[in-house]
Tab-separated table of C-alpha atoms in Angstrom:
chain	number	residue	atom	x	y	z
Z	11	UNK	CA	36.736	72.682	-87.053
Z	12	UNK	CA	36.495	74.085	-84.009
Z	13	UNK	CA	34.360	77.528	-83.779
Z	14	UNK	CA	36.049	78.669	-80.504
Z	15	UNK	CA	39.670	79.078	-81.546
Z	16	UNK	CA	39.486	77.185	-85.553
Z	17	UNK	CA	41.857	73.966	-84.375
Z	18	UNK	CA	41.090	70.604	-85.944
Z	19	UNK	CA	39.670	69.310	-82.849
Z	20	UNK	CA	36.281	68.209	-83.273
Z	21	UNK	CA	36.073	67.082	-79.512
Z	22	UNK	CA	34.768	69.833	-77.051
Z	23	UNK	CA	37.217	71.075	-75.252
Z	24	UNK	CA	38.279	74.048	-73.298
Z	25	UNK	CA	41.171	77.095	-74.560
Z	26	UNK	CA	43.304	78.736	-72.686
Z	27	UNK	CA	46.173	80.896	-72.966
Z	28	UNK	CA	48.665	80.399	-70.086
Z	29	UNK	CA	51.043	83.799	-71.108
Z	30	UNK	CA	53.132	81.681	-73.911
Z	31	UNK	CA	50.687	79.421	-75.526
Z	32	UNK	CA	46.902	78.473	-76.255
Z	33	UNK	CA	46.175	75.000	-74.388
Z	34	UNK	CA	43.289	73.080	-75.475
Z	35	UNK	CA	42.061	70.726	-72.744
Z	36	UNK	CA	39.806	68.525	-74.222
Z	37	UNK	CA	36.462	67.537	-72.552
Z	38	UNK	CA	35.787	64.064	-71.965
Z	39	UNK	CA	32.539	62.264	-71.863
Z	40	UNK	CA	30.877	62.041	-68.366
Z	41	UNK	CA	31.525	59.138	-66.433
Z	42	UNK	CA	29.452	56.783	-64.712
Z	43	UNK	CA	30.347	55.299	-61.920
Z	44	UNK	CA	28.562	52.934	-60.334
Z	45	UNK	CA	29.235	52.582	-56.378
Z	46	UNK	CA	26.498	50.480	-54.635
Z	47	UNK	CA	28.270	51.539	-50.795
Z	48	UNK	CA	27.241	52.060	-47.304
Z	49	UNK	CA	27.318	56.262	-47.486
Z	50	UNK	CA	28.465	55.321	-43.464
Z	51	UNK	CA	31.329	52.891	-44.328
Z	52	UNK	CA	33.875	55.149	-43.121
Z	53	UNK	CA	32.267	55.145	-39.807
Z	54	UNK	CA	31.011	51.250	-40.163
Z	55	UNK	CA	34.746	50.327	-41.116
Z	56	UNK	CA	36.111	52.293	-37.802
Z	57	UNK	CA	33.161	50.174	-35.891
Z	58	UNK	CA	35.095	47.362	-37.089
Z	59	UNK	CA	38.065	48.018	-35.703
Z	60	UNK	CA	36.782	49.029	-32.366
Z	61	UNK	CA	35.041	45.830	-32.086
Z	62	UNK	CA	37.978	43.831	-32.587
Z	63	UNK	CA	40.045	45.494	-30.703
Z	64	UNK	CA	37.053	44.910	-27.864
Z	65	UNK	CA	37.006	40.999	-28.970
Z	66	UNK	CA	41.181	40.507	-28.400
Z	67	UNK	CA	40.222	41.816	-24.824
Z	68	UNK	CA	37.481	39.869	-24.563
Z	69	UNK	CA	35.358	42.593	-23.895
Z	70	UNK	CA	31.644	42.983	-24.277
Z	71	UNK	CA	30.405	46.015	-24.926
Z	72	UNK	CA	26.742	47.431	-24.804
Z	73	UNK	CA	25.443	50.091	-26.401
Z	74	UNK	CA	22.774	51.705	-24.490
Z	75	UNK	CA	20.341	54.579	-26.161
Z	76	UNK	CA	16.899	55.987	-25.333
Z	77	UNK	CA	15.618	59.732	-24.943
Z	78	UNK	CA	17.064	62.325	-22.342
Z	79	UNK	CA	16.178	61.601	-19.043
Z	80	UNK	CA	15.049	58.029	-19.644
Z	81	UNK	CA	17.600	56.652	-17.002
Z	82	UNK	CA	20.593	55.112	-18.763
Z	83	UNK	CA	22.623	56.629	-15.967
Z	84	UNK	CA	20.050	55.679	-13.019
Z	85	UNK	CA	20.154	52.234	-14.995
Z	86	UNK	CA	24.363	52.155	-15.008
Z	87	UNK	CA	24.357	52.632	-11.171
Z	88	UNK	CA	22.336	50.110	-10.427
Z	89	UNK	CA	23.785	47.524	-13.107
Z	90	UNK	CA	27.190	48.732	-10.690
Z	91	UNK	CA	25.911	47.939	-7.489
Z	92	UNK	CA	24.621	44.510	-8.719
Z	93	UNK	CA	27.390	43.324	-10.784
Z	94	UNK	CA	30.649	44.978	-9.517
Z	95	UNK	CA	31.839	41.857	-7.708
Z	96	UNK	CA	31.355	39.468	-11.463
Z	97	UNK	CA	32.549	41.841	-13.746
Z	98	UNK	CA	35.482	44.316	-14.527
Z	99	UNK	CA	33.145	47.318	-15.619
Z	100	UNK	CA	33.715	50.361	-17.811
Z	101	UNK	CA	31.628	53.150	-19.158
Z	102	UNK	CA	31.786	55.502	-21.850
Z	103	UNK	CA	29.194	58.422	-21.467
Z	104	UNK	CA	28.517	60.496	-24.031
Z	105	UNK	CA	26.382	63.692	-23.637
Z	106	UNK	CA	26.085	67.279	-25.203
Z	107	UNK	CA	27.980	69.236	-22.347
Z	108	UNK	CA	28.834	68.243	-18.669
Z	109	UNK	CA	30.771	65.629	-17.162
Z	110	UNK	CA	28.088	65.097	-14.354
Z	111	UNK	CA	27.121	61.513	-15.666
Z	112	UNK	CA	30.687	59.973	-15.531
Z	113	UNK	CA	30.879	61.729	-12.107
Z	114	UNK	CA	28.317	59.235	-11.113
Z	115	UNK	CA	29.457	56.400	-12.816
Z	116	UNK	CA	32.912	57.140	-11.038
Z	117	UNK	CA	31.187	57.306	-7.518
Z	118	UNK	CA	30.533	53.956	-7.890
Z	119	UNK	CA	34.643	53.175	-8.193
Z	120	UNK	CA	33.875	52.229	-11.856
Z	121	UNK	CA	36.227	54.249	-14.265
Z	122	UNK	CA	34.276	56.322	-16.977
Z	123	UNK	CA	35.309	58.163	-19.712
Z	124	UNK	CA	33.010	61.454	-20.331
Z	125	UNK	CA	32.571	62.336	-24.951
Z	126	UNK	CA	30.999	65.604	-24.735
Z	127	UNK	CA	30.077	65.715	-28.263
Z	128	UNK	CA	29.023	69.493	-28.187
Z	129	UNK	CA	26.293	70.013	-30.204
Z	130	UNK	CA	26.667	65.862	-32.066
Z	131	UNK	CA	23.593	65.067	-31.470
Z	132	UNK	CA	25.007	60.966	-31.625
Z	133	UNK	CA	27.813	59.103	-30.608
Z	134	UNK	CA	30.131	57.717	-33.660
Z	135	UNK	CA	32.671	54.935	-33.829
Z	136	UNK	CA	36.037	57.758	-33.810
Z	137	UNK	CA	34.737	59.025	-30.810
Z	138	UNK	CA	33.853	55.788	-29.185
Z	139	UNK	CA	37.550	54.558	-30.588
Z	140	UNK	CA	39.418	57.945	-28.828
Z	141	UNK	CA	37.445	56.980	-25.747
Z	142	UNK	CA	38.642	53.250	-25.664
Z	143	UNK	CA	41.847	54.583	-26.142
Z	144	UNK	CA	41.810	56.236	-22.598
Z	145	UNK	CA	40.657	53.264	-21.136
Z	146	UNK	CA	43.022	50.263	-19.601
Z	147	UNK	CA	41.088	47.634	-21.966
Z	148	UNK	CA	43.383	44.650	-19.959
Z	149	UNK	CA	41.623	45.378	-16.840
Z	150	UNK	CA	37.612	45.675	-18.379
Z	151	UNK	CA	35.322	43.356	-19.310
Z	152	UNK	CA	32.371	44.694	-19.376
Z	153	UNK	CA	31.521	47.793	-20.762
Z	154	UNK	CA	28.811	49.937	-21.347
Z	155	UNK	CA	28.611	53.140	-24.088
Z	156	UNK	CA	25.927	55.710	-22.918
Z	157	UNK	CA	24.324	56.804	-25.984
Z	158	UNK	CA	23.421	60.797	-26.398
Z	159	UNK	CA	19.837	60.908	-25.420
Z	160	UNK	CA	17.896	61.170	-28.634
Z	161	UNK	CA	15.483	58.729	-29.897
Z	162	UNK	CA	16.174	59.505	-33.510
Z	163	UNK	CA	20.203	60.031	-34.693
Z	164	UNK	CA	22.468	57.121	-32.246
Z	165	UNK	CA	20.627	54.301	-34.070
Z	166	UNK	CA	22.425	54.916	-37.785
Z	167	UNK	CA	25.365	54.916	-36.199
Z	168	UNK	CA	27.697	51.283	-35.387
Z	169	UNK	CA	29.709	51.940	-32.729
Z	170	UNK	CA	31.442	48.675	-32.425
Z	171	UNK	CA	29.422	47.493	-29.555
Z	172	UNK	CA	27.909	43.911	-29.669
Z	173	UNK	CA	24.556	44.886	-28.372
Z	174	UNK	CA	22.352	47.683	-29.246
Z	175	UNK	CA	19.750	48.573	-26.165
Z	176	UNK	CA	16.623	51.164	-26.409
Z	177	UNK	CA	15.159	52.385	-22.768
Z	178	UNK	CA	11.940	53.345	-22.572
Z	179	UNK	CA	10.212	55.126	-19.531
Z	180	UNK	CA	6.956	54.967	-18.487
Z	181	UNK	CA	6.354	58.542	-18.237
Z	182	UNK	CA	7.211	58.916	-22.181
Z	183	UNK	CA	4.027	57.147	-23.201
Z	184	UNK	CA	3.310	53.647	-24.632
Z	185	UNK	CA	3.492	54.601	-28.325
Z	186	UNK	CA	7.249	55.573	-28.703
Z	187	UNK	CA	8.382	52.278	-30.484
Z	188	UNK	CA	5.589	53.239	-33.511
Z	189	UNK	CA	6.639	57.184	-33.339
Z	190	UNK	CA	10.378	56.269	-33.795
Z	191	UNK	CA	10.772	53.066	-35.145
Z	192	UNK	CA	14.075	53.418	-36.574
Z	193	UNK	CA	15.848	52.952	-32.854
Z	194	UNK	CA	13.506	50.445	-31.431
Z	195	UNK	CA	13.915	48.147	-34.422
Z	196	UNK	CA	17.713	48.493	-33.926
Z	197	UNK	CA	17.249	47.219	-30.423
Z	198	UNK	CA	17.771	43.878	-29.447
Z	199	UNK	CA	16.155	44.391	-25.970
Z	200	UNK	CA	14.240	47.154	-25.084
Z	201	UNK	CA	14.257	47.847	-21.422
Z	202	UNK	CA	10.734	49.670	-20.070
Z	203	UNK	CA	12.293	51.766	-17.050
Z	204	UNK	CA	10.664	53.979	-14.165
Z	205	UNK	CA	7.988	50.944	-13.754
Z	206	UNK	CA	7.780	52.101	-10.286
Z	207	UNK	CA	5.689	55.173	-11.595
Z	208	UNK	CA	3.401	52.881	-13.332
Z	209	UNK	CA	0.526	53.217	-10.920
Z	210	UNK	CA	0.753	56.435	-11.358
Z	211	UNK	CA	0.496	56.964	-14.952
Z	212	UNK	CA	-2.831	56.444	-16.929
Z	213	UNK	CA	-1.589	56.900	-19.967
Z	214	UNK	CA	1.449	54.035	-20.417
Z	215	UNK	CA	0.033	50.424	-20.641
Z	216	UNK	CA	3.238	47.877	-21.006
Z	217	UNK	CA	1.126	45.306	-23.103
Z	218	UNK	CA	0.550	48.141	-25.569
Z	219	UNK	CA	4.519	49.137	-25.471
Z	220	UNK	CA	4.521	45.715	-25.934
Z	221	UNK	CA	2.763	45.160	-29.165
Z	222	UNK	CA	4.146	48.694	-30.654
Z	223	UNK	CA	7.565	47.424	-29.783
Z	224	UNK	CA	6.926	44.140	-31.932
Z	225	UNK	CA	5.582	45.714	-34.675
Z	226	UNK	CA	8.713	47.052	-35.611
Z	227	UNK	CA	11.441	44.383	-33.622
Z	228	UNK	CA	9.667	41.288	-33.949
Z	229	UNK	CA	9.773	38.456	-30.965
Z	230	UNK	CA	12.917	40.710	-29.463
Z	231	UNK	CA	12.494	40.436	-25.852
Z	232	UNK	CA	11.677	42.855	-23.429
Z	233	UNK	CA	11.960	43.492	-19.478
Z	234	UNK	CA	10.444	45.938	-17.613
Z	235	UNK	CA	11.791	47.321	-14.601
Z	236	UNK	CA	12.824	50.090	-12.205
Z	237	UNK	CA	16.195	50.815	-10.931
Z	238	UNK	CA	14.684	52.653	-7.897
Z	239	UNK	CA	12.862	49.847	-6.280
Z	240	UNK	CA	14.947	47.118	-8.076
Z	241	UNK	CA	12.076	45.221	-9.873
Z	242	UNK	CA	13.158	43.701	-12.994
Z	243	UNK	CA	17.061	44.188	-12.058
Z	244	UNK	CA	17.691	40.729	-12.066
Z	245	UNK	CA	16.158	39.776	-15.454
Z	246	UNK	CA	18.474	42.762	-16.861
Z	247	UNK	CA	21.830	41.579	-14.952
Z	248	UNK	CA	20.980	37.801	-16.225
Z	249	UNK	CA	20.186	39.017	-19.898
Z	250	UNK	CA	23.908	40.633	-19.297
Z	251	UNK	CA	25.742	37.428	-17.696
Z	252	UNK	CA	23.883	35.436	-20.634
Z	253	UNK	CA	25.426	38.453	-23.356
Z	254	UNK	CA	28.853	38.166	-21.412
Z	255	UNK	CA	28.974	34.109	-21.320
Z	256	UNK	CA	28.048	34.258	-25.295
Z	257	UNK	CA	30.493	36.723	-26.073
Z	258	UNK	CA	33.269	34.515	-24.524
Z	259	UNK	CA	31.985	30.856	-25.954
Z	260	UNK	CA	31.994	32.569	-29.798
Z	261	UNK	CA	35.253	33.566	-28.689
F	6	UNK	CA	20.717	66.547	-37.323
F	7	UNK	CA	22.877	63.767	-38.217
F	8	UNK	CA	22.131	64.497	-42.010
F	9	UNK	CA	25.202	67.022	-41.703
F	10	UNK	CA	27.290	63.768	-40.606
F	11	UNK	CA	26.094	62.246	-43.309
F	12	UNK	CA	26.554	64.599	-46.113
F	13	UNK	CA	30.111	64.650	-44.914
F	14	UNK	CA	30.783	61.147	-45.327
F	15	UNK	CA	29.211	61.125	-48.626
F	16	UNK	CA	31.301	64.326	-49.436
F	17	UNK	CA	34.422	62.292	-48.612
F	18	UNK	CA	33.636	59.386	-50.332
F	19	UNK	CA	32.026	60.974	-53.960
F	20	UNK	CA	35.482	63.008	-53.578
F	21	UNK	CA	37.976	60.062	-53.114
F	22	UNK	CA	36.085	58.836	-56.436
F	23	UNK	CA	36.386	61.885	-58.844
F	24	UNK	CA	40.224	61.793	-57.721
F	25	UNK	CA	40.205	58.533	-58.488
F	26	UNK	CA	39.227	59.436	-62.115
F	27	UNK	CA	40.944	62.580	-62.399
F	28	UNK	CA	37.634	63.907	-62.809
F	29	UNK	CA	37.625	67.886	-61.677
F	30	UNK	CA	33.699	67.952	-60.867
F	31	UNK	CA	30.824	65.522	-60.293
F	32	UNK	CA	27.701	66.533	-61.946
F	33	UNK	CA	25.470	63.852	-60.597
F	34	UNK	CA	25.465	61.599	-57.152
F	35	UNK	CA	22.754	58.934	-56.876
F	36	UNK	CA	21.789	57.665	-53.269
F	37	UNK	CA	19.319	55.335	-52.630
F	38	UNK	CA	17.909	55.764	-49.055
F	39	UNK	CA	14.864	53.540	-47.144
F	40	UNK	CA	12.819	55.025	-44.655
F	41	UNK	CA	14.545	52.696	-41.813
F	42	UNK	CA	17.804	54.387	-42.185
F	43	UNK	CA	16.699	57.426	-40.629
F	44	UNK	CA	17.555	59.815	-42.555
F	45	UNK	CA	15.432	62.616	-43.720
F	46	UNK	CA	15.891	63.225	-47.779
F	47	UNK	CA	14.805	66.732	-47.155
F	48	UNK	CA	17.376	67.673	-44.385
F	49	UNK	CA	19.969	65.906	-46.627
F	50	UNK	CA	19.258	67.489	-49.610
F	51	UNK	CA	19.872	71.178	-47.875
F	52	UNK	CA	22.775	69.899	-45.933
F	53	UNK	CA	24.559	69.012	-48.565
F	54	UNK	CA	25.597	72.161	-50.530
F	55	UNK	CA	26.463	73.683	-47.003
F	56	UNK	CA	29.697	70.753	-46.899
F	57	UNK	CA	29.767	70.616	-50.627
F	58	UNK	CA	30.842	74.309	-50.948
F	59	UNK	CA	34.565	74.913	-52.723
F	60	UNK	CA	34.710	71.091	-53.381
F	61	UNK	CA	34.684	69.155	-56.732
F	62	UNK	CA	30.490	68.248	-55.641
F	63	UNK	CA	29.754	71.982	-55.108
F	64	UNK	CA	27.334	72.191	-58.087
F	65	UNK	CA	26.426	68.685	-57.683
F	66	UNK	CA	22.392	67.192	-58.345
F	67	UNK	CA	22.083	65.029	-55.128
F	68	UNK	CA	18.949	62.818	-56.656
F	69	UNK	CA	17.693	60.598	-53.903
F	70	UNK	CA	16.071	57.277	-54.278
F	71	UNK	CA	13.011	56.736	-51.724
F	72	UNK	CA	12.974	52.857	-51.287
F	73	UNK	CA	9.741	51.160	-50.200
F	74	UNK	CA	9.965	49.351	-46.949
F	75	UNK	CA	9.510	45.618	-48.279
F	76	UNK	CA	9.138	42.564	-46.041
F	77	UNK	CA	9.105	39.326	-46.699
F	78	UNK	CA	7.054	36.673	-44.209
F	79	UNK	CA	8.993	33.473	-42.729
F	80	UNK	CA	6.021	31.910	-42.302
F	81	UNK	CA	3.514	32.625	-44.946
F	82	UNK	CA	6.316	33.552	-47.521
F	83	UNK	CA	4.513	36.784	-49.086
F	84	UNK	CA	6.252	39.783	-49.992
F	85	UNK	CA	4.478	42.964	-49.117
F	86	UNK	CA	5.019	46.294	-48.706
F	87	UNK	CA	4.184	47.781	-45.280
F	88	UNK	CA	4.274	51.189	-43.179
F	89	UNK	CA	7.377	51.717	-41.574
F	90	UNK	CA	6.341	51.233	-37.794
F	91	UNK	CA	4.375	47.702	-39.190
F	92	UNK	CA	6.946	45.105	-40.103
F	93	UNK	CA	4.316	42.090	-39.467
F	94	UNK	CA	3.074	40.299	-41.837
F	95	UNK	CA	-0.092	41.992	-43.767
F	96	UNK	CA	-1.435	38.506	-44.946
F	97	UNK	CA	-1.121	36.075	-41.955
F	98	UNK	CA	-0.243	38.787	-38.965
F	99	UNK	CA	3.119	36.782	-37.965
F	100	UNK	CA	6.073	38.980	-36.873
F	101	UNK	CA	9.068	36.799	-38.436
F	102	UNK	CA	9.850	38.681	-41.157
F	103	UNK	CA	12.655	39.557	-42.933
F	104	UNK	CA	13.102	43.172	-44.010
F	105	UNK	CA	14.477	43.202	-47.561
F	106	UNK	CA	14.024	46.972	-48.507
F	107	UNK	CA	13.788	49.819	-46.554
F	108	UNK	CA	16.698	50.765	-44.155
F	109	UNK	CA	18.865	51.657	-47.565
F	110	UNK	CA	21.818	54.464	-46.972
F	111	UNK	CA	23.272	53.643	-50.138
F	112	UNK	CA	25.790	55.691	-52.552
F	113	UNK	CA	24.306	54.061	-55.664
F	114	UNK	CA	26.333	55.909	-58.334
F	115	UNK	CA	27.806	59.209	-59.626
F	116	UNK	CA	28.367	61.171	-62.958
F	117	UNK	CA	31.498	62.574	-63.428
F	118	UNK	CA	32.174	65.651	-65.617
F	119	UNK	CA	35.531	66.657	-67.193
F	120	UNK	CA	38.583	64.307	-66.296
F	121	UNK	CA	41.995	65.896	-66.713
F	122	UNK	CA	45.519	64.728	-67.094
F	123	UNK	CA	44.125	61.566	-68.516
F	124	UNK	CA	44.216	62.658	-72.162
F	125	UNK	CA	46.647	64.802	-73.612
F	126	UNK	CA	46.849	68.255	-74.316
F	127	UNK	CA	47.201	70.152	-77.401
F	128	UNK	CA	49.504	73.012	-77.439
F	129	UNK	CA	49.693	75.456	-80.337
């Protein structure tokens, strides 16, 4: 019997009185569920979408991420300049507060679509979506998304793009792939930028970037270059072409 | 702090389940989260009641699995398990290996408390 209110329910249960009658609820065992998910999938299934909707425009898209101040933009200009005549280009910049990087992406007659996340310390695949939304996808085929500088948050984050690109400057020391791991191993090239300061930093040796960056990313290639004095541009716009060509064969 | 991002997905998802079930709490959500996710468990575990408040989870135990980071070599074929910022092979120094633990961000299981309008009710 049961001692809370003396009915013949032997299963626990909760009583109570809703103004006419007593209601026993009665308690069930608890339940376990087993799930065995990505705790991202709502944000890996949007990525999904955004990449096919790039793919039925045949557009590649190149996700770009390093610390503040690395050069992305700097990087972006240059990539303009050099490849404005082969390629349809787009940008998507995302950044804190400001629309002063799209303002130089747009200076270059490229359109550019500013996220300012706020205080989002990462870009995520609604955002990137709302952004491509904006965009005249007939008319790109190239783009690039411009990552919130932050070496630790972007990289658990899909955003639909094909490629996933970590910058890293000279002046930010040699050791960066082995202090944040988690982005450099999500990078399929990592780009060393600012190489023109090189002889003027003691403390940034590329062959030990080098070995810290395979350490975690294996025999993923690497370029090193400077989009001030344009050393290493080429390499970079031919890794692209090569990314753009493969993009439309697997098409 | 993407750890807030993350408890809200997690939020969303543990909730669609104890709908699913008619359940009207969850008393227990398992994760099981590698190093290479990067994720902090700590930042996670106090982010969580902060989205959890007024919601099914609210007096939820978030119990976190750390998973080693495992590798295993293409070349030499040993398993091992390494630091996080070392995925090359311990035993024969190669660097094609294949990572088969470690960058976890899983929502493993949960325990559901009391379902209702599954069973019936008594009325006296």
């Amino acid at each position: 019997m049961c001692t809370d209110c003396g009915c013949n329910n032997n299963r626990p249960h909760t009583v109570y009185n809703d103004g006419e009658n007593i209601i026993h609820t009665p308690h069930s065992d608890p339940l376990s569920v087993e799930v065995h998910s990505q705790l991202l999938s709502q944000n890996n299934q949007q990525a999904s979408l955004n990449r096919s909707l790039l793919e039925q425009h045949n557009i590649t898209a190149i996700n770009l991420m390093s610390s503040p101040g690395a050069g992305k933009t700097s990087l972006l200009e240059r990539t303009i300049d050099e490849l404005k005549g082969e390629y349809c280009i787009a940008v998507i910049e995302g950044d804190l507060e400001t629309e002063n990087d799209a303002a130089r992406i747009r200076a270059k007659g490229v359109s550019a679509i500013q996220i300012t996340t706020g205080n989002a310390c990462h870009l995520d695949a609604t955002m990137v979506n709302n952004a491509l939304q904006q965009i005249d996808l007939e008319a790109v085929d190239l783009l690039f998304i411009e990552n919130v500088g932050n070496l630790v948050c972007p990289a658990s984050f899909d955003l639909g793009q094909h490629h996933n690109i970590t910058l890293l400057s000279t002046p930010e020391g040699d050791d960066k792939p082995a202090k944040y791991p988690v982005i450099f191993r999500a990078a399929e090239l990592m780009l060393i930028t600012k190489c023109d300061l090189l002889p003027l930093l003691d403390d940034f040796n590329p062959q030990q970037a080098t070995h810290y960056f395979r350490a975690v990313s294996g025999n993923r290639p690497i370029i090193q270059l400077s989009s001030k004095n344009g050393s290493g541009i080429d390499a970079w716009c031919a890794w692209l072409k090569d990314a753009c060509s493969q993009k439309l064969t697997s098409l | 702090m993407h750890e807030l991002s993350v408890c809200r997905a997690l939020l969303q998802q543990v909730t669609d389940i104890a709908e699913e079930h008619h359940a009207e709490e969850i008393k227990v959500i398992r994760l099981k989260i590698g190093p290479l996710a990067g994720i902090e468990n700590e930042l996670l575990l106090r982010a969580f009641p902060l989205v959890a408040h007024g919601t099914a989870a609210q007096h939820a135990t978030l119990e976190i699995t750390s998973m080693p980071v495992t590798i295993l070599c293409q070349d030499c074929e040993e398993k091992s398990d390494v630091e996080i910022n070392r995925l090359t092979c311990p035993h024969c120094n190669s660097s094609a290996t294949q990572l088969i633990s470690g960058d976890e961000m899983m929502l493993d299981s949960v325990i559901l408390g009391q379902q209702s309008g599954a069973e019936e009710r008594y009325v006296h």
